[in-house]
CSV table of C-alpha atoms in Angstrom, one decimal:
chain,number,residue,atom,x,y,z
A,1,MET,CA,52.5,85.7,262.6
A,2,TYR,CA,53.4,89.2,261.8
A,3,CYS,CA,52.0,91.2,258.9
A,4,ALA,CA,53.4,94.6,258.0
A,5,LEU,CA,51.3,96.8,255.9
A,6,ARG,CA,52.8,100.0,254.4
A,7,ARG,CA,51.8,102.6,251.8
A,8,PRO,CA,54.4,103.1,249.0
A,9,ALA,CA,53.9,106.9,248.6
A,10,ILE,CA,54.2,107.7,252.4
A,11,LEU,CA,57.2,106.1,253.9
A,12,GLN,CA,56.9,107.7,257.3
A,13,HIS,CA,53.6,105.9,258.0
A,14,ARG,CA,53.7,102.2,258.9
A,15,LEU,CA,51.2,100.1,260.8
A,16,LEU,CA,52.2,96.8,262.2
A,17,VAL,CA,49.4,94.4,262.8
A,18,SER,CA,50.2,91.4,264.9
A,19,VAL,CA,48.2,88.3,265.0
A,20,LEU,CA,49.2,85.5,267.3
A,21,LEU,CA,49.0,82.0,266.0
A,22,PRO,CA,48.7,79.0,268.2
A,23,SER,CA,52.1,77.7,269.2
A,24,GLN,CA,53.4,74.7,267.4
A,25,ARG,CA,54.2,72.0,269.9
A,26,PRO,CA,56.6,69.2,269.0
A,27,ALA,CA,54.6,66.6,267.2
A,28,ARG,CA,54.3,63.3,268.9
A,29,THR,CA,53.7,60.2,267.1
A,30,ILE,CA,50.6,58.7,268.6
A,31,LYS,CA,49.3,55.5,267.2
A,32,THR,CA,45.5,55.6,267.3
A,33,THR,CA,42.7,54.7,265.1
A,34,GLU,CA,42.1,56.2,261.6
A,35,GLN,CA,39.1,58.1,262.8
A,36,ASN,CA,41.1,60.0,265.4
A,37,THR,CA,43.7,60.9,262.8
A,38,GLY,CA,41.0,62.5,260.5
A,39,ARG,CA,39.5,64.6,263.3
A,40,HIS,CA,42.9,65.9,264.2
A,41,GLU,CA,43.7,67.0,260.6
A,42,GLN,CA,40.3,68.7,260.3
A,43,GLY,CA,41.0,70.7,263.5
A,44,LYS,CA,44.3,71.9,262.2
A,45,HIS,CA,42.7,73.1,258.9
A,46,ARG,CA,40.0,75.0,260.8
A,47,LYS,CA,42.5,76.8,262.9
A,48,LEU,CA,44.6,77.7,259.9
A,49,GLY,CA,41.6,79.0,257.9
A,50,LEU,CA,40.4,81.1,260.9
A,51,THR,CA,43.9,82.6,261.3
A,52,VAL,CA,44.1,83.6,257.6
A,53,ALA,CA,40.6,85.1,257.7
A,54,LEU,CA,41.3,87.2,260.8
A,55,THR,CA,44.6,88.3,259.3
A,56,GLY,CA,42.7,89.6,256.2
A,57,VAL,CA,40.1,91.4,258.3
A,58,PHE,CA,42.6,93.1,260.5
A,59,GLY,CA,44.7,94.0,257.4
A,60,LEU,CA,41.8,95.6,255.6
A,61,LEU,CA,40.9,97.7,258.7
A,62,ALA,CA,44.5,98.8,259.1
A,63,TYR,CA,44.7,99.8,255.5
A,64,LYS,CA,41.6,101.9,255.7
A,65,GLN,CA,42.8,103.5,258.9
A,66,THR,CA,46.1,104.3,257.2
A,67,LEU,CA,44.3,106.1,254.3
A,68,SER,CA,42.3,108.2,256.8
A,69,ASN,CA,45.4,109.2,258.8
A,70,ASP,CA,47.2,110.0,255.6
A,71,ASP,CA,44.5,112.4,254.4
A,72,GLN,CA,44.5,114.1,257.7
A,73,HIS,CA,48.2,114.4,257.7
A,74,LYS,CA,48.2,116.0,254.2
A,75,ALA,CA,45.6,118.6,255.3
A,76,GLY,CA,47.7,119.6,258.3
A,77,ASN,CA,51.1,119.6,256.6
A,78,ASN,CA,50.6,121.1,253.2
A,79,ASN,CA,53.8,123.1,253.5
A,80,ARG,CA,55.9,120.2,254.9
A,81,TRP,CA,55.5,117.5,252.4
A,82,PRO,CA,55.7,117.8,248.6
A,83,HIS,CA,52.6,117.5,246.4
A,84,TRP,CA,52.8,114.5,244.1
A,85,PRO,CA,51.0,115.0,240.7
A,86,THR,CA,47.9,113.0,240.2
A,87,VAL,CA,47.1,111.7,236.8
A,88,CYS,CA,43.5,110.9,236.1
A,89,ALA,CA,42.3,109.3,232.9
A,90,LYS,CA,38.7,110.0,232.2
A,91,THR,CA,36.7,108.7,229.3
A,92,ASN,CA,34.7,111.5,227.6
A,93,PRO,CA,31.4,110.1,226.4
A,94,LEU,CA,31.4,112.7,223.5
A,95,SER,CA,35.0,111.8,222.4
A,96,SER,CA,33.6,109.8,219.6
A,97,THR,CA,32.0,112.9,218.1
A,98,PRO,CA,34.4,114.5,215.5
A,99,LYS,CA,35.6,118.1,216.4
A,100,ARG,CA,34.0,120.8,214.2
A,101,SER,CA,36.6,122.4,211.9
A,102,GLN,CA,37.6,126.0,212.7
A,103,ARG,CA,37.7,126.6,209.0
A,104,LYS,CA,33.9,126.3,209.0
A,105,ASP,CA,33.4,128.6,211.9
A,106,PHE,CA,35.8,131.5,211.2
A,107,ASN,CA,36.2,131.8,207.4
A,108,PHE,CA,33.4,134.4,207.1
A,109,ILE,CA,35.1,136.0,204.0
A,110,ALA,CA,35.0,132.6,202.2
A,111,ASP,CA,31.3,132.3,203.1
A,112,ALA,CA,30.5,135.7,201.5
A,113,VAL,CA,32.5,134.9,198.4
A,114,GLU,CA,30.8,131.5,198.0
A,115,ILE,CA,27.5,133.3,197.8
A,116,SER,CA,28.4,136.2,195.6
A,117,ALA,CA,31.1,135.0,193.2
A,118,PRO,CA,29.0,133.0,190.7
A,119,ALA,CA,27.2,136.3,189.6
A,120,VAL,CA,30.4,138.2,188.9
A,121,VAL,CA,31.5,138.6,185.2
A,122,TYR,CA,34.6,139.7,183.4
A,123,LEU,CA,34.2,142.4,180.8
A,124,GLU,CA,36.7,142.9,177.9
A,125,ILE,CA,36.4,146.0,175.7
A,126,ARG,CA,37.9,145.8,172.2
A,127,ASP,CA,38.5,148.5,169.6
A,128,ARG,CA,36.8,147.5,166.3
A,129,GLN,CA,39.0,150.0,164.4
A,130,HIS,CA,42.3,148.3,165.4
A,131,VAL,CA,43.1,144.6,165.2
A,132,ASP,CA,45.8,142.6,166.8
A,133,PHE,CA,48.7,141.9,164.4
A,134,PHE,CA,48.9,138.2,165.2
A,135,THR,CA,45.4,137.1,165.9
A,136,ARG,CA,43.6,139.6,163.6
A,137,GLU,CA,41.1,140.1,166.4
A,138,PRO,CA,39.9,143.5,167.6
A,139,MET,CA,42.5,144.9,170.0
A,140,THR,CA,41.7,144.8,173.7
A,141,VAL,CA,41.8,148.4,175.0
A,142,SER,CA,40.4,147.9,178.5
A,143,THR,CA,39.0,145.4,180.9
A,144,GLY,CA,36.5,145.6,183.7
A,145,SER,CA,34.0,143.7,185.8
A,146,GLY,CA,30.3,143.6,186.4
A,147,PHE,CA,27.7,141.5,188.1
A,148,ILE,CA,24.4,139.9,187.1
A,149,VAL,CA,21.3,141.5,188.6
A,150,GLU,CA,18.7,139.7,186.6
A,151,SER,CA,18.7,136.1,185.5
A,152,ASP,CA,17.8,136.9,181.9
A,153,GLY,CA,21.3,138.4,181.4
A,154,LEU,CA,21.2,142.0,182.7
A,155,ILE,CA,24.6,143.1,184.0
A,156,LEU,CA,25.4,146.2,186.1
A,157,THR,CA,28.8,147.9,185.7
A,158,ASN,CA,30.5,151.3,185.6
A,159,ALA,CA,29.8,153.6,182.6
A,160,HIS,CA,33.5,154.4,182.2
A,161,VAL,CA,34.2,150.7,181.7
A,162,VAL,CA,32.1,150.2,178.7
A,163,VAL,CA,32.2,153.6,177.0
A,164,SER,CA,35.7,154.6,177.8
A,165,LYS,CA,36.7,154.7,174.1
A,166,PRO,CA,34.6,155.2,171.0
A,167,HIS,CA,34.0,152.4,168.4
A,168,THR,CA,34.3,149.6,170.9
A,169,MET,CA,32.7,146.2,171.5
A,170,VAL,CA,32.1,144.4,174.8
A,171,THR,CA,32.8,140.7,175.5
A,172,VAL,CA,31.4,139.1,178.6
A,173,LYS,CA,32.9,136.1,180.3
A,174,LEU,CA,31.1,134.2,183.0
A,175,THR,CA,32.6,132.4,186.0
A,176,ASP,CA,31.8,129.0,184.4
A,177,GLY,CA,34.0,130.0,181.3
A,178,ARG,CA,31.2,130.8,178.8
A,179,THR,CA,31.7,133.9,176.7
A,180,PHE,CA,29.0,136.1,175.2
A,181,PRO,CA,28.9,139.3,173.2
A,182,GLY,CA,27.6,142.1,175.4
A,183,TYR,CA,25.2,144.9,174.3
A,184,VAL,CA,25.3,148.2,176.2
A,185,GLU,CA,21.7,149.1,176.9
A,186,HIS,CA,21.7,152.0,179.4
A,187,VAL,CA,24.4,154.5,180.3
A,188,ASP,CA,24.3,157.3,182.9
A,189,PRO,CA,27.6,159.3,182.8
A,190,ALA,CA,26.5,161.4,185.7
A,191,SER,CA,26.3,158.4,188.1
A,192,ASP,CA,29.0,156.4,186.2
A,193,LEU,CA,26.6,153.4,185.9
A,194,ALA,CA,25.7,151.3,182.9
A,195,THR,CA,23.9,148.1,182.0
A,196,VAL,CA,25.1,145.4,179.6
A,197,ARG,CA,22.8,142.6,178.3
A,198,VAL,CA,23.9,139.1,177.2
A,199,ARG,CA,21.5,136.7,175.5
A,200,CYS,CA,21.4,134.0,178.1
A,201,ASN,CA,18.8,132.8,180.7
A,202,ASN,CA,18.8,131.2,184.1
A,203,LEU,CA,22.0,132.9,185.2
A,204,PRO,CA,23.0,133.3,188.8
A,205,THR,CA,22.2,136.7,190.3
A,206,LEU,CA,23.6,138.8,193.1
A,207,LYS,CA,21.3,140.1,195.8
A,208,LEU,CA,21.3,143.8,196.2
A,209,GLY,CA,21.7,144.9,199.8
A,210,HIS,CA,21.4,148.3,201.5
A,211,SER,CA,24.1,151.0,201.7
A,212,ALA,CA,22.2,153.4,203.9
A,213,ASP,CA,22.9,151.5,207.1
A,214,LEU,CA,26.6,150.8,206.5
A,215,ARG,CA,29.0,151.3,209.4
A,216,THR,CA,32.5,152.6,209.4
A,217,GLY,CA,34.8,149.6,210.1
A,218,GLU,CA,32.4,147.0,208.7
A,219,TRP,CA,34.0,144.1,206.8
A,220,VAL,CA,33.5,144.2,203.0
A,221,VAL,CA,34.8,142.1,200.1
A,222,ALA,CA,35.7,143.4,196.6
A,223,LEU,CA,35.3,141.0,193.7
A,224,GLY,CA,36.3,141.4,190.1
A,225,SER,CA,39.0,140.9,187.6
A,226,PRO,CA,41.9,143.2,188.3
A,227,LEU,CA,44.6,143.2,185.6
A,228,ALA,CA,42.5,140.7,183.6
A,229,LEU,CA,42.8,138.1,186.5
A,230,ASN,CA,39.4,136.6,186.7
A,231,ASN,CA,37.6,135.9,189.9
A,232,THR,CA,39.9,137.8,192.2
A,233,VAL,CA,38.9,138.5,195.8
A,234,THR,CA,40.2,141.2,198.2
A,235,ALA,CA,38.9,142.1,201.6
A,236,GLY,CA,39.0,145.1,203.9
A,237,VAL,CA,36.9,147.5,205.9
A,238,ILE,CA,34.8,150.5,205.2
A,239,SER,CA,36.9,153.6,205.9
A,240,THR,CA,34.1,156.2,205.3
A,241,THR,CA,30.5,155.6,204.5
A,242,GLN,CA,29.9,158.9,202.7
A,243,ARG,CA,32.7,160.6,200.8
A,244,PRO,CA,31.1,163.5,198.7
A,245,SER,CA,32.1,163.6,195.1
A,246,GLN,CA,32.9,167.3,195.5
A,247,GLU,CA,35.8,166.3,197.9
A,248,LEU,CA,37.1,164.1,195.1
A,249,GLY,CA,36.8,166.8,192.4
A,250,LEU,CA,34.6,164.6,190.2
A,251,ARG,CA,32.9,166.7,187.6
A,252,GLY,CA,29.1,166.5,187.1
A,253,LYS,CA,28.5,163.9,189.8
A,254,ASP,CA,26.4,164.1,192.9
A,255,ILE,CA,27.3,160.9,194.7
A,256,ASN,CA,28.5,160.1,198.3
A,257,TYR,CA,31.0,157.4,197.7
A,258,ILE,CA,31.9,154.5,200.0
A,259,GLN,CA,35.6,154.7,200.9
A,260,THR,CA,37.3,151.3,201.6
A,261,ASP,CA,40.8,150.0,202.1
A,262,ALA,CA,39.9,146.8,200.2
A,263,ALA,CA,42.3,146.6,197.3
A,264,ILE,CA,40.6,147.8,194.1
A,265,THR,CA,42.7,148.2,190.9
A,266,PHE,CA,42.2,148.3,187.2
A,267,GLY,CA,39.8,145.6,186.1
A,268,ASN,CA,37.9,145.7,189.5
A,269,SER,CA,35.9,148.7,188.2
A,270,GLY,CA,32.2,147.7,187.9
A,271,GLY,CA,32.5,144.7,190.2
A,272,PRO,CA,30.6,144.3,193.4
A,273,LEU,CA,31.6,145.4,196.9
A,274,VAL,CA,29.7,142.9,199.1
A,275,ASN,CA,29.0,142.6,202.8
A,276,LEU,CA,29.4,139.4,204.9
A,277,ASP,CA,25.9,138.3,204.0
A,278,GLY,CA,27.0,138.1,200.3
A,279,GLU,CA,24.9,141.1,199.3
A,280,ALA,CA,26.2,143.9,197.0
A,281,ILE,CA,26.4,147.1,198.9
A,282,GLY,CA,28.5,149.0,196.3
A,283,ILE,CA,30.0,149.1,192.8
A,284,ASN,CA,33.8,149.3,192.8
A,285,SER,CA,34.7,152.5,190.9
A,286,MET,CA,38.2,153.8,191.5
A,287,LYS,CA,41.5,153.4,193.3
A,288,VAL,CA,43.5,156.4,194.4
A,289,THR,CA,46.4,154.6,196.1
A,290,SER,CA,47.0,151.5,198.3
A,291,GLY,CA,44.3,151.6,201.0
A,292,ILE,CA,42.2,154.3,199.4
A,293,SER,CA,39.5,153.1,197.0
A,294,PHE,CA,35.9,154.2,196.3
A,295,ALA,CA,32.7,152.5,195.4
A,296,ILE,CA,29.3,153.8,194.3
A,297,PRO,CA,26.6,153.0,196.9
A,298,ILE,CA,24.2,150.3,195.9
A,299,ASP,CA,21.2,152.5,196.9
A,300,HIS,CA,22.3,154.9,194.1
A,301,ALA,CA,22.4,152.0,191.7
A,302,LYS,CA,19.0,150.8,192.7
A,303,GLU,CA,17.6,154.2,191.8
A,304,PHE,CA,19.3,153.9,188.4
A,305,LEU,CA,17.8,150.5,187.8
A,306,ARG,CA,14.3,151.7,189.0
A,307,LYS,CA,14.4,154.5,186.4
A,308,ILE,CA,15.3,152.0,183.7
A,309,ASN,CA,12.4,149.8,184.5
A,310,GLU,CA,9.9,152.7,184.7
A,311,ALA,CA,11.1,154.1,181.4
A,312,PRO,CA,9.1,153.3,178.2
A,313,THR,CA,10.4,150.5,176.1
A,314,GLY,CA,13.0,151.7,173.6
A,315,THR,CA,13.9,154.9,175.5
A,316,GLU,CA,17.2,155.8,177.1
A,317,ARG,CA,19.0,153.0,175.2
A,318,ARG,CA,22.3,154.1,174.0
A,319,SER,CA,25.1,152.3,172.1
A,320,PRO,CA,28.7,153.3,172.9
A,321,SER,CA,29.0,155.4,169.8
A,322,ASP,CA,25.8,157.3,170.8
A,323,VAL,CA,27.0,158.3,174.3
A,324,PRO,CA,27.8,162.0,174.5
A,325,THR,CA,31.5,162.4,174.8
A,326,TYR,CA,33.9,165.3,175.0
A,327,ARG,CA,34.9,166.7,171.6
A,328,ARG,CA,38.5,165.8,172.2
A,329,TYR,CA,39.6,162.6,173.7
A,330,ILE,CA,42.9,161.6,175.4
A,331,GLY,CA,41.8,158.4,177.2
A,332,ILE,CA,42.4,158.9,181.0
A,333,THR,CA,40.3,158.8,184.1
A,334,MET,CA,41.4,161.3,186.7
A,335,LEU,CA,40.8,162.4,190.2
A,336,SER,CA,41.2,166.0,191.6
A,337,LEU,CA,43.7,166.2,194.4
A,338,THR,CA,41.7,168.0,197.1
A,339,PRO,CA,43.4,168.9,200.4
A,340,GLU,CA,41.7,165.8,202.0
A,341,ILE,CA,43.0,163.4,199.4
A,342,LEU,CA,46.4,165.0,199.4
A,343,GLY,CA,46.6,164.5,203.2
A,344,GLU,CA,45.8,160.9,203.0
A,345,LEU,CA,48.2,160.3,200.1
A,346,GLN,CA,51.1,161.9,202.0
A,347,GLN,CA,50.4,159.8,205.0
A,348,ARG,CA,50.1,156.5,203.2
A,349,ASN,CA,52.8,156.9,200.5
A,350,HIS,CA,56.3,158.0,201.6
A,351,LYS,CA,57.2,158.4,197.9
A,352,PHE,CA,54.6,161.1,197.3
A,353,PRO,CA,56.2,164.3,196.2
A,354,PRO,CA,56.0,166.8,199.1
A,355,ILE,CA,56.1,169.8,196.8
A,356,VAL,CA,52.7,169.0,195.2
A,357,ARG,CA,49.9,171.2,196.5
A,358,GLY,CA,47.2,170.4,193.9
A,359,GLY,CA,46.6,168.9,190.5
A,360,VAL,CA,44.9,165.8,189.2
A,361,LEU,CA,45.8,162.1,189.7
A,362,VAL,CA,45.7,159.8,186.7
A,363,TRP,CA,44.3,156.5,188.0
A,364,LYS,CA,43.4,154.9,184.7
A,365,VAL,CA,44.9,155.1,181.2
A,366,ILE,CA,43.0,153.4,178.3
A,367,GLN,CA,45.3,151.1,176.3
A,368,GLY,CA,45.8,152.4,172.8
A,369,SER,CA,44.5,155.9,173.7
A,370,PRO,CA,46.5,159.2,173.0
A,371,ALA,CA,47.5,159.3,176.6
A,372,TYR,CA,48.8,155.7,176.4
A,373,SER,CA,50.8,156.5,173.3
A,374,GLY,CA,52.1,159.7,174.8
A,375,GLY,CA,53.5,157.9,177.8
A,376,LEU,CA,51.0,158.8,180.6
A,377,GLN,CA,50.8,156.1,183.3
A,378,PRO,CA,48.5,155.4,186.2
A,379,GLY,CA,49.7,157.2,189.3
A,380,ASP,CA,51.0,160.2,187.5
A,381,ILE,CA,50.1,163.6,189.0
A,382,ILE,CA,49.3,166.3,186.4
A,383,THR,CA,50.3,169.8,187.6
A,384,HIS,CA,50.5,171.9,184.3
A,385,ILE,CA,49.2,171.5,180.7
A,386,ASN,CA,50.7,173.9,178.1
A,387,GLY,CA,52.1,176.0,180.9
A,388,LYS,CA,48.7,176.5,182.6
A,389,GLU,CA,48.4,175.3,186.2
A,390,ILE,CA,45.9,172.4,186.8
A,391,LYS,CA,44.0,172.6,190.0
A,392,ASN,CA,41.2,170.1,189.3
A,393,SER,CA,39.8,167.9,186.6
A,394,SER,CA,37.6,170.7,185.3
A,395,ASP,CA,40.7,172.6,184.2
A,396,VAL,CA,41.7,169.5,182.0
A,397,TYR,CA,38.2,169.3,180.4
A,398,GLU,CA,38.3,173.0,179.6
A,399,LEU,CA,41.7,172.7,177.8
A,400,LEU,CA,40.3,169.8,175.8
A,401,LEU,CA,37.7,172.1,174.4
A,402,GLU,CA,40.4,174.2,172.8
A,403,GLN,CA,41.9,173.3,169.4
A,404,ASP,CA,45.5,172.8,170.5
A,405,LYS,CA,46.9,169.8,168.5
A,406,LYS,CA,49.5,169.0,171.1
A,407,LEU,CA,49.3,169.0,174.9
A,408,SER,CA,52.5,169.4,176.8
A,409,ILE,CA,51.7,167.8,180.2
A,410,SER,CA,53.9,168.3,183.2
A,411,ILE,CA,53.7,165.4,185.6
A,412,TYR,CA,55.2,164.1,188.8
A,413,ARG,CA,56.0,160.4,188.6
A,414,GLY,CA,57.1,159.5,192.0
A,415,GLN,CA,59.2,162.4,193.1
A,416,GLN,CA,60.5,163.1,189.6
A,417,LEU,CA,59.2,166.0,187.5
A,418,THR,CA,58.9,165.2,183.8
A,419,THR,CA,56.9,166.3,180.7
A,420,VAL,CA,55.0,164.1,178.2
A,421,HIS,CA,53.3,165.1,174.9
A,422,VAL,CA,49.8,163.9,174.1
A,423,PHE,CA,47.9,164.5,170.8
A,424,PRO,CA,44.1,164.4,171.5
A,425,GLU,CA,41.7,162.6,169.2
A,426,ASP,CA,38.6,164.2,167.7
A,427,THR,CA,35.8,161.8,168.7
A,428,THR,CA,33.4,163.4,166.3
A,429,ALA,CA,35.5,162.4,163.3
């Protein structure tokens, strides 16, 4: 009997194992007793069983030898024979454990917002001397943001948000939809900070961080209500940790602002600038252009709050009508165009007029103000007023002290030079 064993993947290897079985002689019919016949059959079965057993043993030995020779042949002829891909299915004992979502691991902005957003509020400033024609409600002249620093209803915001126009009232809207009248308690025009109080307890608060150890390039998140869109979030990095107010041409301020490329626009003013731990590290204050925005450091605001707490009860409390204002009012917030600011504007905005070498940038216009009625718009660059060259914001304030009833203001809007006429209001009337 011949048994040929071969391996399917290696055709060139074949081992023939030969096992000789007893020859089959022609059977003779022998009449004998029944006992002899049984013995003869048992002998035949024993021989056949032994033959099969030996065949299996030799076959197993030959197969193992073939595997050994095949491995040696592969090791010596790697360049001669092709490598056949091996597929191995292995059961992972941890496969039953669900994979952790990457949204949980890498959405660090969302984590910071989840912590800080509940304490951010929307501020609406209305003029009590003018009412809406349809609703008969006081007309909205400005919007802003703030954030709760004490659970009994103390809100921190910018001074220019709540006292930007005389005879106004403040309405505060929380993130849960509740609305309260706001009462301006403390105002510091020099630092552009103010506090507003609502009569409500157990409110969520925002933890105040530290601005002294901020690093350039650090991630920050700006929260607020730009263009009256509540609960808006933008993110960016810190461009500069200390930008002196003198470089911005801001009058009467001694603050080193935080510069960031996080989008801050109208309505964001007064809202928090938070770090990735969900801590307030600044108060959004102004936007110059896309990618250039400024915030008041939170350490400066902490000092403002400390002075409030140390002051005797009933002192330093001012209503909007009691806040010292300029004798004449046009209703704009402006920024002096220093050489540094001009350089950044020219790099970031290809529509910036190249002929401009100075002036002031209008970055906010109060709705319903003389400037609004005269046609001034955010982004306008004032170069001359009544023929006098304007180099910084101080020049504008000096002209407002004069008694001219009409101001002819030369502006660049984009790259087009035009003139608008503004009639200032007397805020003491």
